[in-house]
Amino acid sequence: MVQAKFWVMTKHFDGFPKNSDFELKVEELPEPKDGEVLLEAVFLSVDPYMRPFSRVSMKEGDVMIGTQVAKVIQSKNPAFPVGSHVVSDSGWRTHTLSDGTGLTPILPEWPKDVSLSLALGAIGMPGLTAVYGIEDVLGLKEGETLLVNAAAGAVGSVVGQIAKIKGCKVVGSAGSDAKVVFLKELGFDEVFNYKTVGSLEEALRKASPEGYDCFFENVGGSSSFIVLQQMKNFGRIAVCGSISTYNDSEPQTGPYSFFTVILKQLKMEGFIYSRWQHKNHETLKRLLAWVKEGKLQCREHVTKGFENMPAAFMGMLQGENTGKAVVAV
């Protein structure tokens, strides 16, 4: 018998999450049955999507949603031998019994000197999101100018680097001077700290006087409507996230810049990476190749200790992380 620890959401978040919204529980798991495996979490992910999706996909008392890299410690399923590692949507749990459904084995060519935590970041969901947003939504072309906000986050930092691989000019917006330095080290052409610029409009115009062909949107809120004014005619916008609004108690209203969208003939499309899950395996191989070639740099913000899951989650929502926020068990 294995003791499993898990975090539950005791009540739906009202505004910004609080420690009292979470409770750590313990249960004993039985031995795996035929076809089952016992997983032990190694790294767990904390991501912005957990905040809005907790409202639509969870009930009070449910285990917090989320993805982890786990090690198979017992197996009665030949597809997942003991000692192998998988990516699993097991939520905030230290141990999980699984029948194998939904488990994604770590790529067999994964180098020993690359941390498995990257399977939750640049070579995982955030990396897939970046690729599909750039290629399938925006159709980014060589020589174009791309703007990405929350640029030092798990998705944004990968978006900018892939755009550079594709021969584009990249402008990034981030929330601290340290993040600005980090993004310049990654090769972004222009970066600014949105918290300290006097005018967002002026900062955008200075970074790219000719405007923007593509905008990879991670933040939402009123700042996004300022960006619309800077888009080129026939510009494309991939709406990936809206982190500035996730903790609002009441939905934001306006301003609505539909006339700008009409006048500039802009294309704006929301997306979720799972639309292209049939391509995940090949796309993960591309991302891993870029990492091995040194074209894709990966920064992580690692919190140690399963007991610190809520703190890591709330810190990520406050922008404490540069790169991907993960918890190491």
Short mmCIF file of N, CA and C in Angstrom, two decimals, residues 8 19 29 32 40 117-118 120 155 160 175-176 184 211 214 216 242 260 279 287 291 319 324 327:
data_model
loop_
_atom_site.label_atom_id
_atom_site.label_comp_id
_atom_site.label_asym_id
_atom_site.label_seq_id
_atom_site.Cartn_x
_atom_site.Cartn_y
_atom_site.Cartn_z
N VAL A 8 -6.70 19.36 -2.78
CA VAL A 8 -8.03 19.60 -3.30
C VAL A 8 -8.35 21.09 -3.23
N ASN A 19 -4.67 30.66 0.43
CA ASN A 19 -4.25 29.38 1.02
C ASN A 19 -5.43 28.59 1.52
N LEU A 29 -3.39 3.90 -1.51
CA LEU A 29 -3.74 3.33 -2.80
C LEU A 29 -3.51 1.83 -2.78
N PRO A 32 -1.68 -2.17 -7.97
CA PRO A 32 -2.23 -2.10 -9.33
C PRO A 32 -2.87 -3.42 -9.74
N GLU A 40 4.48 7.79 -9.64
CA GLU A 40 5.00 8.66 -8.59
C GLU A 40 5.46 9.96 -9.23
N SER A 117 11.79 17.81 -16.51
CA SER A 117 10.83 18.87 -16.22
C SER A 117 10.48 19.65 -17.48
N LEU A 118 11.36 19.63 -18.49
CA LEU A 118 11.07 20.36 -19.73
C LEU A 118 9.90 19.75 -20.48
N LEU A 120 7.17 19.47 -19.24
CA LEU A 120 6.05 20.30 -18.80
C LEU A 120 6.16 21.72 -19.34
N VAL A 155 5.03 30.14 -22.16
CA VAL A 155 4.68 30.13 -23.58
C VAL A 155 5.39 31.25 -24.32
N GLY A 160 8.75 33.69 -28.78
CA GLY A 160 9.74 34.61 -29.32
C GLY A 160 10.92 33.90 -29.96
N GLY A 175 7.17 42.07 -17.40
CA GLY A 175 6.78 42.82 -16.22
C GLY A 175 7.88 43.17 -15.25
N SER A 176 9.15 43.00 -15.63
CA SER A 176 10.25 43.42 -14.75
C SER A 176 11.49 43.67 -15.58
N LYS A 184 16.27 39.68 -23.82
CA LYS A 184 17.32 40.16 -24.74
C LYS A 184 18.40 39.10 -24.91
N GLY A 211 4.72 49.08 -37.32
CA GLY A 211 3.58 48.30 -36.86
C GLY A 211 3.90 46.82 -36.72
N CYS A 214 1.88 40.35 -36.66
CA CYS A 214 1.27 39.32 -35.83
C CYS A 214 1.40 39.68 -34.35
N PHE A 216 0.87 37.73 -30.60
CA PHE A 216 0.59 36.52 -29.82
C PHE A 216 0.13 36.99 -28.45
N SER A 242 -5.42 35.11 -21.28
CA SER A 242 -5.94 36.40 -20.81
C SER A 242 -5.67 36.52 -19.31
N THR A 260 -11.68 49.21 -35.26
CA THR A 260 -10.27 49.04 -35.63
C THR A 260 -10.06 47.71 -36.35
N LYS A 279 -0.81 16.04 -34.00
CA LYS A 279 0.56 16.38 -34.43
C LYS A 279 1.53 16.44 -33.26
N LEU A 287 10.64 20.29 -31.22
CA LEU A 287 11.02 21.12 -30.08
C LEU A 287 12.28 20.57 -29.40
N VAL A 291 16.07 22.29 -28.92
CA VAL A 291 16.77 22.37 -27.63
C VAL A 291 18.17 21.76 -27.77
N GLY A 319 3.21 36.50 -11.39
CA GLY A 319 4.33 36.80 -12.27
C GLY A 319 5.69 36.64 -11.64
N LYS A 324 9.24 28.71 -17.26
CA LYS A 324 8.20 27.78 -16.82
C LYS A 324 8.25 27.56 -15.32
N VAL A 327 7.09 22.49 -9.99
CA VAL A 327 7.36 22.06 -8.61
C VAL A 327 8.08 20.72 -8.67
#
